[in-house]
């Protein structure tokens, strides 16, 4: 039916029907994103004060400068449990430190924990996490082969994008994780993760498909970039380029003789 066939009434009914349909769809989408621990909710104006009206967590004596004294991931995790600097303005969240092989040659870096991750204290356990697990198994990698962490160690309220300030506050912990693990490769999932770790604001499409040198402390590694699995759930057109990216990562993993040997362990 074209607009000209529409009399005023029908058009109004039609458009109010559409509006309520759209509202319902948005509600469903929000619920799903919440459930999936997806961090790609459209940006809304989120107040930085919490329900009690308090501002950002006050920085009590920061253990940030004791990070350097940590000799193991376990020590670092114990320290991270005490660090207010890692928190967002959402109260009562759980530390999501990282998961997997502490000697991994490949570390995968996401953005921030969502609801599921906050519940379990483990990164990538929601629906995006299941997709990540599937992507890894497509290149014959079990999750236990790699180490998985996020830029932020605590969930942001309403799964909003982490602010620049939050990312910079959390980054020293990820750097220390990388220094302790000493991976040969890092794979960043999504633009926020890549831009934070590489210290640029380059578009994701321009960062894909090549190794970017990355220095953390005295350790030198290389950084690869692909789409975030939560983004793939929204836009399936990104699945093919992601598949191309992870095949490159697999090829490089074998070239660098990374351990464990995924051909033997698969
Ligand atoms: N998205 C992320 O970036 N990290 C998680 O741990 C889960 C979803
Ligand atoms: N935009 C992002 O921020 N991340 C993606 O993975 C894709 C598009």
Tab-separated table of C-alpha atoms and ligand atoms in Angstrom:
chain	number	residue	atom	x	y	z
A	1	UNK	CA	0.000	0.000	0.000
A	2	UNK	CA	1.404	3.389	-0.943
A	3	UNK	CA	1.033	6.540	1.112
A	4	UNK	CA	-1.450	8.025	-1.370
A	5	UNK	CA	-3.807	5.062	-0.895
A	6	UNK	CA	-3.776	5.749	2.804
A	7	UNK	CA	-6.432	7.949	4.288
A	8	UNK	CA	-5.329	9.892	7.399
A	9	UNK	CA	-6.900	7.522	9.910
A	10	UNK	CA	-5.504	4.351	8.527
A	11	UNK	CA	-2.087	5.883	8.315
A	12	UNK	CA	-2.213	7.025	11.938
A	13	UNK	CA	-3.406	3.650	13.136
A	14	UNK	CA	-0.778	2.015	11.034
A	15	UNK	CA	1.993	4.223	12.336
A	16	UNK	CA	0.957	3.976	15.998
A	17	UNK	CA	0.850	0.215	15.563
A	18	UNK	CA	4.352	0.339	14.138
A	19	UNK	CA	5.544	2.509	17.003
A	20	UNK	CA	4.296	0.111	19.629
A	21	UNK	CA	5.767	-2.819	17.689
A	22	UNK	CA	9.080	-0.998	17.627
A	23	UNK	CA	8.880	-0.276	21.355
A	24	UNK	CA	8.250	-3.957	22.022
A	25	UNK	CA	11.177	-4.966	19.828
A	26	UNK	CA	13.468	-2.538	21.611
A	27	UNK	CA	12.350	-3.928	24.974
A	28	UNK	CA	13.043	-7.465	23.821
A	29	UNK	CA	16.410	-6.435	22.425
A	30	UNK	CA	17.369	-4.761	25.690
A	31	UNK	CA	16.388	-7.838	27.675
A	32	UNK	CA	18.388	-10.043	25.349
A	33	UNK	CA	21.432	-7.818	25.471
A	34	UNK	CA	21.193	-7.770	29.257
A	35	UNK	CA	20.913	-11.537	29.326
A	36	UNK	CA	23.778	-12.052	26.892
A	37	UNK	CA	26.096	-9.787	28.812
A	38	UNK	CA	26.358	-7.835	25.587
A	39	UNK	CA	28.147	-4.545	25.855
A	40	UNK	CA	26.851	-3.090	22.612
A	41	UNK	CA	23.737	-1.346	23.868
A	42	UNK	CA	23.270	1.908	22.014
A	43	UNK	CA	24.842	4.714	23.985
A	44	UNK	CA	22.355	6.368	26.284
A	45	UNK	CA	23.033	9.131	28.671
A	46	UNK	CA	24.037	7.227	31.749
A	47	UNK	CA	24.559	9.169	34.908
A	48	UNK	CA	27.822	8.379	36.630
A	49	UNK	CA	26.184	8.516	40.025
A	50	UNK	CA	24.846	5.305	41.505
A	51	UNK	CA	21.501	4.716	43.166
A	52	UNK	CA	22.730	6.284	46.386
A	53	UNK	CA	23.765	9.373	44.443
A	54	UNK	CA	27.441	8.761	45.174
A	55	UNK	CA	29.983	9.699	42.560
A	56	UNK	CA	32.781	7.488	41.265
A	57	UNK	CA	34.273	5.157	43.870
A	58	UNK	CA	36.624	7.275	45.903
A	59	UNK	CA	40.199	6.252	45.382
A	60	UNK	CA	41.218	4.967	48.757
A	61	UNK	CA	44.973	4.302	49.130
A	62	UNK	CA	45.568	2.700	45.765
A	63	UNK	CA	47.359	-0.641	45.567
A	64	UNK	CA	48.005	0.299	41.909
A	65	UNK	CA	51.690	0.897	42.614
A	66	UNK	CA	52.050	-2.527	44.216
A	67	UNK	CA	51.035	-4.176	40.924
A	68	UNK	CA	54.688	-4.293	39.937
A	69	UNK	CA	55.582	-6.420	42.949
A	70	UNK	CA	53.253	-9.258	41.859
A	71	UNK	CA	55.148	-12.294	40.626
A	72	UNK	CA	52.243	-14.542	39.628
A	73	UNK	CA	48.745	-14.199	38.217
A	74	UNK	CA	47.350	-15.520	41.512
A	75	UNK	CA	49.105	-12.746	43.430
A	76	UNK	CA	47.856	-10.203	40.925
A	77	UNK	CA	44.289	-11.516	41.178
A	78	UNK	CA	44.398	-11.315	44.983
A	79	UNK	CA	45.560	-7.708	44.680
A	80	UNK	CA	42.898	-6.922	42.067
A	81	UNK	CA	40.229	-8.080	44.535
A	82	UNK	CA	41.231	-5.180	46.778
A	83	UNK	CA	41.403	-2.489	44.100
A	84	UNK	CA	38.694	0.173	43.998
A	85	UNK	CA	40.409	1.627	40.935
A	86	UNK	CA	39.103	-1.275	38.865
A	87	UNK	CA	35.475	-0.684	39.806
A	88	UNK	CA	32.848	1.145	37.805
A	89	UNK	CA	30.049	3.176	39.318
A	90	UNK	CA	27.889	0.040	39.488
A	91	UNK	CA	27.878	-1.159	43.091
A	92	UNK	CA	28.435	-4.713	44.247
A	93	UNK	CA	30.029	-6.081	41.093
A	94	UNK	CA	32.332	-9.048	41.134
A	95	UNK	CA	35.934	-9.070	39.888
A	96	UNK	CA	36.238	-10.749	36.485
A	97	UNK	CA	39.997	-11.178	36.395
A	98	UNK	CA	40.656	-13.580	33.536
A	99	UNK	CA	40.412	-17.232	32.641
A	100	UNK	CA	42.456	-19.946	31.002
A	101	UNK	CA	46.033	-21.047	30.521
A	102	UNK	CA	48.472	-18.919	32.580
A	103	UNK	CA	51.227	-19.896	30.122
A	104	UNK	CA	49.172	-19.217	27.012
A	105	UNK	CA	50.954	-18.038	23.865
A	106	UNK	CA	47.688	-16.430	22.762
A	107	UNK	CA	45.754	-14.024	24.971
A	108	UNK	CA	42.295	-12.885	23.894
A	109	UNK	CA	41.142	-9.478	25.091
A	110	UNK	CA	37.507	-8.376	25.224
A	111	UNK	CA	35.958	-5.192	26.474
A	112	UNK	CA	34.128	-5.526	29.778
A	113	UNK	CA	32.158	-8.120	31.721
A	114	UNK	CA	28.404	-8.266	31.227
A	115	UNK	CA	25.695	-9.626	33.518
A	116	UNK	CA	26.607	-13.307	33.108
A	117	UNK	CA	30.303	-12.672	33.584
A	118	UNK	CA	29.568	-10.615	36.690
A	119	UNK	CA	27.481	-13.471	38.081
A	120	UNK	CA	30.146	-16.118	37.467
A	121	UNK	CA	33.336	-14.087	37.810
A	122	UNK	CA	34.555	-15.521	34.468
A	123	UNK	CA	34.949	-13.629	31.167
A	124	UNK	CA	32.907	-14.553	28.090
A	125	UNK	CA	30.407	-16.962	29.573
A	126	UNK	CA	27.242	-15.364	28.121
A	127	UNK	CA	25.983	-15.731	24.586
A	128	UNK	CA	28.870	-13.755	23.087
A	129	UNK	CA	31.117	-16.061	25.104
A	130	UNK	CA	29.538	-19.153	23.599
A	131	UNK	CA	30.127	-17.692	20.149
A	132	UNK	CA	33.760	-17.014	21.075
A	133	UNK	CA	34.138	-20.631	22.236
A	134	UNK	CA	32.674	-21.798	18.900
A	135	UNK	CA	34.966	-19.490	16.904
A	136	UNK	CA	37.977	-20.872	18.774
A	137	UNK	CA	36.964	-24.469	18.198
A	138	UNK	CA	36.595	-23.695	14.480
A	139	UNK	CA	40.366	-23.091	14.465
A	140	UNK	CA	40.906	-26.167	16.656
A	141	UNK	CA	41.519	-24.209	19.812
A	142	UNK	CA	39.936	-25.125	23.078
A	143	UNK	CA	39.370	-22.276	25.537
A	144	UNK	CA	41.835	-23.992	27.879
A	145	UNK	CA	44.630	-23.418	25.319
A	146	UNK	CA	44.341	-19.624	25.481
A	147	UNK	CA	43.953	-17.002	28.194
A	148	UNK	CA	40.886	-14.739	28.075
A	149	UNK	CA	40.643	-11.347	29.760
A	150	UNK	CA	38.929	-7.990	29.372
A	151	UNK	CA	40.071	-4.373	29.460
A	152	UNK	CA	37.651	-3.698	32.353
A	153	UNK	CA	37.587	-6.128	35.262
A	154	UNK	CA	34.197	-5.021	36.569
A	155	UNK	CA	30.865	-4.683	34.822
A	156	UNK	CA	29.799	-1.177	33.802
A	157	UNK	CA	26.221	-0.159	34.671
A	158	UNK	CA	23.621	-0.908	31.994
A	159	UNK	CA	26.406	-2.537	29.995
A	160	UNK	CA	27.365	0.837	28.619
A	161	UNK	CA	30.657	1.253	26.796
A	162	UNK	CA	33.521	1.721	29.228
A	163	UNK	CA	34.608	5.338	29.405
A	164	UNK	CA	38.120	6.361	28.423
A	165	UNK	CA	38.800	7.111	32.073
A	166	UNK	CA	37.661	3.625	33.186
A	167	UNK	CA	39.727	1.984	30.471
A	168	UNK	CA	42.864	3.878	31.475
A	169	UNK	CA	42.300	3.038	35.159
A	170	UNK	CA	42.020	-0.669	34.345
A	171	UNK	CA	44.759	-0.912	31.723
A	172	UNK	CA	47.729	-1.318	34.122
A	173	UNK	CA	46.209	-4.560	35.364
A	174	UNK	CA	45.860	-5.984	31.856
A	175	UNK	CA	49.413	-4.879	31.072
A	176	UNK	CA	50.649	-6.742	34.139
A	177	UNK	CA	48.661	-9.827	33.146
A	178	UNK	CA	50.372	-9.733	29.739
A	179	UNK	CA	53.779	-9.220	31.351
A	180	UNK	CA	53.257	-12.267	33.553
A	181	UNK	CA	51.795	-14.486	30.811
A	182	UNK	CA	54.257	-13.348	28.115
A	183	UNK	CA	52.100	-14.414	25.166
A	184	UNK	CA	53.499	-14.452	21.650
A	185	UNK	CA	50.197	-13.133	20.340
A	186	UNK	CA	47.239	-11.077	21.530
A	187	UNK	CA	43.857	-11.050	19.802
A	188	UNK	CA	41.691	-8.004	20.504
A	189	UNK	CA	37.948	-8.427	20.117
A	190	UNK	CA	36.291	-5.223	18.924
A	191	UNK	CA	37.298	-1.624	18.506
A	192	UNK	CA	37.274	-0.620	22.173
A	193	UNK	CA	39.641	-3.407	23.127
A	194	UNK	CA	41.991	-2.757	20.189
A	195	UNK	CA	42.059	1.029	20.560
A	196	UNK	CA	42.728	0.794	24.293
A	197	UNK	CA	45.536	-1.718	24.024
A	198	UNK	CA	47.141	-0.150	20.950
A	199	UNK	CA	46.621	3.397	22.193
A	200	UNK	CA	45.015	4.644	18.985
A	201	UNK	CA	41.571	5.452	17.656
A	202	UNK	CA	41.904	3.685	14.323
A	203	UNK	CA	38.802	2.075	12.794
A	204	UNK	CA	38.465	-1.649	13.358
A	205	UNK	CA	38.406	-2.342	9.621
A	206	UNK	CA	41.865	-0.802	9.272
A	207	UNK	CA	43.335	-2.752	12.169
A	208	UNK	CA	42.272	-6.209	10.978
A	209	UNK	CA	44.446	-8.582	9.025
A	210	UNK	CA	47.908	-7.623	10.265
A	211	UNK	CA	50.130	-7.870	13.304
A	212	UNK	CA	50.611	-4.708	15.384
A	213	UNK	CA	53.737	-4.611	17.554
A	214	UNK	CA	52.867	-4.300	21.240
A	215	UNK	CA	55.296	-3.638	24.099
A	216	UNK	CA	54.286	-4.310	27.668
A	217	UNK	CA	57.042	-3.679	30.172
A	218	UNK	CA	60.015	-5.544	28.801
A	219	UNK	CA	57.832	-7.974	26.893
A	220	UNK	CA	57.281	-7.623	23.183
A	221	UNK	CA	54.346	-9.299	21.527
A	222	UNK	CA	52.083	-8.776	18.517
A	223	UNK	CA	48.474	-7.754	18.480
A	224	UNK	CA	45.789	-8.959	16.067
A	225	UNK	CA	42.324	-7.502	15.827
A	226	UNK	CA	38.908	-8.789	14.824
A	227	UNK	CA	35.225	-8.099	15.445
A	228	UNK	CA	33.684	-8.587	18.840
A	229	UNK	CA	31.469	-11.704	19.008
A	230	UNK	CA	28.639	-9.579	20.457
A	231	UNK	CA	28.880	-7.451	17.307
A	232	UNK	CA	28.567	-10.618	15.199
A	233	UNK	CA	25.356	-11.489	16.988
A	234	UNK	CA	23.986	-8.146	15.850
A	235	UNK	CA	25.471	-8.101	12.399
A	236	UNK	CA	26.012	-11.534	10.801
A	237	UNK	CA	27.729	-9.830	7.825
A	238	UNK	CA	30.810	-9.565	10.042
A	239	UNK	CA	31.028	-13.346	10.440
A	240	UNK	CA	32.909	-13.898	7.199
A	241	UNK	CA	35.625	-11.277	7.856
A	242	UNK	CA	35.928	-12.648	11.404
A	243	UNK	CA	36.417	-16.132	10.023
A	244	UNK	CA	39.136	-14.773	7.722
A	245	UNK	CA	40.781	-12.992	10.665
A	246	UNK	CA	40.869	-16.018	12.949
A	247	UNK	CA	42.268	-18.175	10.162
A	248	UNK	CA	45.143	-15.683	9.897
A	249	UNK	CA	45.576	-15.887	13.659
A	250	UNK	CA	45.671	-19.680	13.469
A	251	UNK	CA	48.261	-19.542	10.662
A	252	UNK	CA	50.423	-17.148	12.670
A	253	UNK	CA	49.998	-19.261	15.827
A	254	UNK	CA	51.463	-22.233	13.958
A	255	UNK	CA	54.197	-20.111	12.318
A	256	UNK	CA	55.359	-18.832	15.702
A	257	UNK	CA	55.283	-22.409	17.030
A	258	UNK	CA	53.011	-21.347	19.827
A	259	UNK	CA	52.269	-23.775	22.635
A	260	UNK	CA	50.279	-25.812	23.278
A	261	UNK	CA	50.416	-27.154	19.747
A	262	UNK	CA	46.805	-26.870	18.604
A	263	UNK	CA	47.247	-29.525	15.944
A	264	UNK	CA	48.324	-32.084	18.503
A	265	UNK	CA	45.816	-31.066	21.128
A	266	UNK	CA	42.844	-31.003	18.769
B	1	LIG	N1	31.839	-9.071	26.268
B	1	LIG	C1	33.113	-8.774	26.612
B	1	LIG	O1	33.755	-7.918	26.035
B	1	LIG	N2	33.665	-9.459	27.608
B	1	LIG	C2	33.025	-10.434	28.273
B	1	LIG	O2	33.621	-11.018	29.169
B	1	LIG	C3	31.714	-10.712	27.892
B	1	LIG	C4	31.134	-10.026	26.896
B	2	LIG	N1	32.177	-1.907	16.081
B	2	LIG	C1	32.764	-2.235	17.253
B	2	LIG	O1	32.912	-1.424	18.144
B	2	LIG	N2	33.192	-3.477	17.438
B	2	LIG	C2	33.055	-4.424	16.511
B	2	LIG	O2	33.453	-5.558	16.745
B	2	LIG	C3	32.438	-4.069	15.286
B	2	LIG	C4	32.033	-2.801	15.103
